[in-house]
Coordinates of C-alpha atoms in Angstrom, one line a residue:
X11 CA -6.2 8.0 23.6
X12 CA -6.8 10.9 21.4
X13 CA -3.8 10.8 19.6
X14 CA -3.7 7.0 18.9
X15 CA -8.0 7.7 17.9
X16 CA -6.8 10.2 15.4
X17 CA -3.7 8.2 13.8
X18 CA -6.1 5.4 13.3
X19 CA -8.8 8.3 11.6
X20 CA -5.7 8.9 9.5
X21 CA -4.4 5.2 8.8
X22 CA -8.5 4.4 7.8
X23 CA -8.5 7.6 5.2
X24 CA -5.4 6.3 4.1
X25 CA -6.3 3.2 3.2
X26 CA -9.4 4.4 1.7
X27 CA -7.5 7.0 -0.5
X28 CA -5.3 4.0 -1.2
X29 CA -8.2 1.9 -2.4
X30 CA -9.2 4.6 -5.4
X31 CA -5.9 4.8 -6.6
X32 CA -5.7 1.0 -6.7
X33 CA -8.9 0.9 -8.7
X34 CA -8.0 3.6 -11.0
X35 CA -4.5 1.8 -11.7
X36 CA -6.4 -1.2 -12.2
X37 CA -8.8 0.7 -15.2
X38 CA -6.2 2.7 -16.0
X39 CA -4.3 -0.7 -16.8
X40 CA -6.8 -2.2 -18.9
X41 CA -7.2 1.0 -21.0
X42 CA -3.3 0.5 -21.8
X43 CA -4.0 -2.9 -22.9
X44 CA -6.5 -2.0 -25.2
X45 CA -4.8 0.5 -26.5
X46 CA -1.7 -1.8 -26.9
X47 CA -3.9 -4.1 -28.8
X48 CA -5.4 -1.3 -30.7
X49 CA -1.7 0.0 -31.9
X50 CA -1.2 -3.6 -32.7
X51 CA -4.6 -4.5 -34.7
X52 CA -4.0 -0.9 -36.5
X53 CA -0.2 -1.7 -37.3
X54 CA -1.5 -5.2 -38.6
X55 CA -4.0 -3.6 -40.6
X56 CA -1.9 -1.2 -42.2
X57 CA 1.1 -4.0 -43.0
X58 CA -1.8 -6.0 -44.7
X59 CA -2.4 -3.0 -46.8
X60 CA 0.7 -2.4 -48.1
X61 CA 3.7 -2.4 -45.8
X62 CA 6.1 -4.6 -47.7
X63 CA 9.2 -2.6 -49.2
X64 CA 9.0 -4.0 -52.6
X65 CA 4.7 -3.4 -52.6
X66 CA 3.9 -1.4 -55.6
X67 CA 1.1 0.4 -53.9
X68 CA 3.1 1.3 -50.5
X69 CA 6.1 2.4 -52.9
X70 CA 3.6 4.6 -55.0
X71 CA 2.4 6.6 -52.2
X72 CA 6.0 7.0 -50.7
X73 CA 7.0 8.0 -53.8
X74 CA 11.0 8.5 -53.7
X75 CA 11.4 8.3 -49.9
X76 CA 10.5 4.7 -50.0
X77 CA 6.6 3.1 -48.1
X78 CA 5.5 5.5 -45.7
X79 CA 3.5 2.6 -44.6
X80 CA 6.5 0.8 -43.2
X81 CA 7.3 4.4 -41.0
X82 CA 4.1 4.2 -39.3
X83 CA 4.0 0.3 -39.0
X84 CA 7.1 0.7 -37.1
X85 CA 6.0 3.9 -35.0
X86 CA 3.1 1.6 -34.3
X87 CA 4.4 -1.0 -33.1
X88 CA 7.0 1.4 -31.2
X89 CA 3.8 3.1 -29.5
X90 CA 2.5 -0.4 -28.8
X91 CA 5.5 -1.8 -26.6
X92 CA 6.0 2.0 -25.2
X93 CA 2.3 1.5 -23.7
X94 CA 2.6 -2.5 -22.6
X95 CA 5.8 -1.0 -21.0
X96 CA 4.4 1.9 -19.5
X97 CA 0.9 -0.9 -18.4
X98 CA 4.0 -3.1 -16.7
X99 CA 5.6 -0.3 -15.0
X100 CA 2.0 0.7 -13.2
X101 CA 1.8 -3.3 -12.4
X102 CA 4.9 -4.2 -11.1
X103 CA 5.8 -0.4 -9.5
X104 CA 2.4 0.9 -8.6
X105 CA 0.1 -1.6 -7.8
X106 CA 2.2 -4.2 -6.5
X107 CA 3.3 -1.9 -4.0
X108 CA 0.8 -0.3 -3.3
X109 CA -1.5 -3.5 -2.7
X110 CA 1.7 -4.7 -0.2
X111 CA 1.6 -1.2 1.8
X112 CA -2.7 -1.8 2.1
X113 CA -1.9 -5.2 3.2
X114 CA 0.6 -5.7 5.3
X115 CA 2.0 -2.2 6.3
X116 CA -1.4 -0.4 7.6
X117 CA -2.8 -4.4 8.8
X118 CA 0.3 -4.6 11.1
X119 CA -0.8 -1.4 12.3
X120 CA -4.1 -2.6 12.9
X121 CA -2.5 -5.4 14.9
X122 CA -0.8 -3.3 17.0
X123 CA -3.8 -1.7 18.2
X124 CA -5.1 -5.1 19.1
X125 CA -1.6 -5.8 21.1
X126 CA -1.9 -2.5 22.8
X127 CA -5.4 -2.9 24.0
X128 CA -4.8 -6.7 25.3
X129 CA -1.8 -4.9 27.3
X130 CA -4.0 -2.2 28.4
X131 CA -6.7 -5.2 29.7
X132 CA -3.7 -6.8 31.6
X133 CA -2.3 -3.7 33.1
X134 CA -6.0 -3.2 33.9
X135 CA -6.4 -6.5 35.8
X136 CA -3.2 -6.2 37.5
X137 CA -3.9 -3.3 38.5
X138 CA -7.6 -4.3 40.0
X139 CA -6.1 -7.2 42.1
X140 CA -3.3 -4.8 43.6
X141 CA -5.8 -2.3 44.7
X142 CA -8.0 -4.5 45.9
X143 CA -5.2 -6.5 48.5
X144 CA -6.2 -6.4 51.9
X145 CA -4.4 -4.2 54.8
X146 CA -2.9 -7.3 56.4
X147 CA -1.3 -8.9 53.1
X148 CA 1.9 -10.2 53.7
X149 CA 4.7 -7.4 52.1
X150 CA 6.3 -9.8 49.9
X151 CA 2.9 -10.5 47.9
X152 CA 2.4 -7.0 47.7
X153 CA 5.7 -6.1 46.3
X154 CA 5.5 -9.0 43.8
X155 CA 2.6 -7.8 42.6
X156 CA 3.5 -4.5 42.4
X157 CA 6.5 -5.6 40.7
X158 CA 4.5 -7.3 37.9
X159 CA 1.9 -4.1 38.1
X160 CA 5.5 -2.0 37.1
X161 CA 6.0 -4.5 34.6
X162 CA 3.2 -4.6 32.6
X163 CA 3.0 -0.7 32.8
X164 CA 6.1 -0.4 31.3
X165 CA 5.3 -3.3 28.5
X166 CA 1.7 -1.3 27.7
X167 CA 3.7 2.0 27.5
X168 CA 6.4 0.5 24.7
X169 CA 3.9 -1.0 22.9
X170 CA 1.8 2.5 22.3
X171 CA 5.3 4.0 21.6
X172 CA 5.8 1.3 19.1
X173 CA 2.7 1.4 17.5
X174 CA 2.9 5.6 17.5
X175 CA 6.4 5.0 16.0
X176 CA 5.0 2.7 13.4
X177 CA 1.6 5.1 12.6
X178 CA 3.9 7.7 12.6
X179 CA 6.3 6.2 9.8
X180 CA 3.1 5.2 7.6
X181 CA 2.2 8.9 7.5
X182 CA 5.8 10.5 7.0
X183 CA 5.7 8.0 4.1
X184 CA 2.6 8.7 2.5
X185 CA 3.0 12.3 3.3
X186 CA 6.3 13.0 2.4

């Protein structure tokens, strides 16, 4: 019971570590939208100035090499879709993921702790009404029941293997 206290310690600090990075992906996000509309706005603002090719003024200032205005409107807008890129990448990769592991990976090992302990109260109960037969109970009752007493001890020990199997796998992944 110590061990399968501790993994659960461990799954609940998981999920809680999991939680902050979720809500710094989700700020984090936002900032690269901004700034993707900020690349944009400024990319606008400079093409309004002066970024056509045949603009007197953008030609001016680039003198021979042709508009520097048109270089940074395009490294603008090439910062812009790197960022709504990169903001789509911590969506689709990160959070997406990560929100699937927080619910559904560490909840079915939540659930499993709920199977185990309903096994446990069976086993438990089984286990009552066998030793609390009578001396003169016919042999075939008793060996039924200690059949079904067997039975259920084996079912409660698979399913704390299979949830230690299963907390086990949730650490190796988030540890390793």
């Amino acid at each position: 019971m110590e061990q399968i206290w501790s993994l659960e310690h461990m799954a609940d600090d998981l999920k809680n570590r999991c939680q902050i990075l979720y809500k710094g992906s989700k700020r984090f996000m936002a900032a690269l939208g901004e700034a993707y509309n900020g690349d944009n706005s400024f990319a606008d603002s400079l093409e309004a100035f002066g970024g056509a090719k045949d603009d007197p003024y953008s030609l001016s200032i680039g003198g021979f090499q042709g508009p520097i205005m048109s270089k940074f409107i395009k490294a603008f807008r090439e910062l812009a879709s790197y960022k709504e890129l990169l903001r789509s990448q911590v969506e689709h990769v990160l959070i997406d993921q990560l929100m699937h592991f927080m619910n559904v990976d560490l909840q079915d090992a939540k659930e499993s702790r709920r199977r185990f302990d309903k096994a446990i109260s069976t086993y438990d109960q089984a286990r009552e009404k066998f030793v609390s037969l009578k001396k003169n109970t016919p042999g075939d009752i008793v060996a039924e029941l200690e059949e079904v007493l067997f039975f259920l001890k084996l079912m409660t020990s698979h399913i704390f293997l299979r949830r230690l199997r299963e907390d086990v796998l949730i650490l190796h992944f988030v540890f390793h």
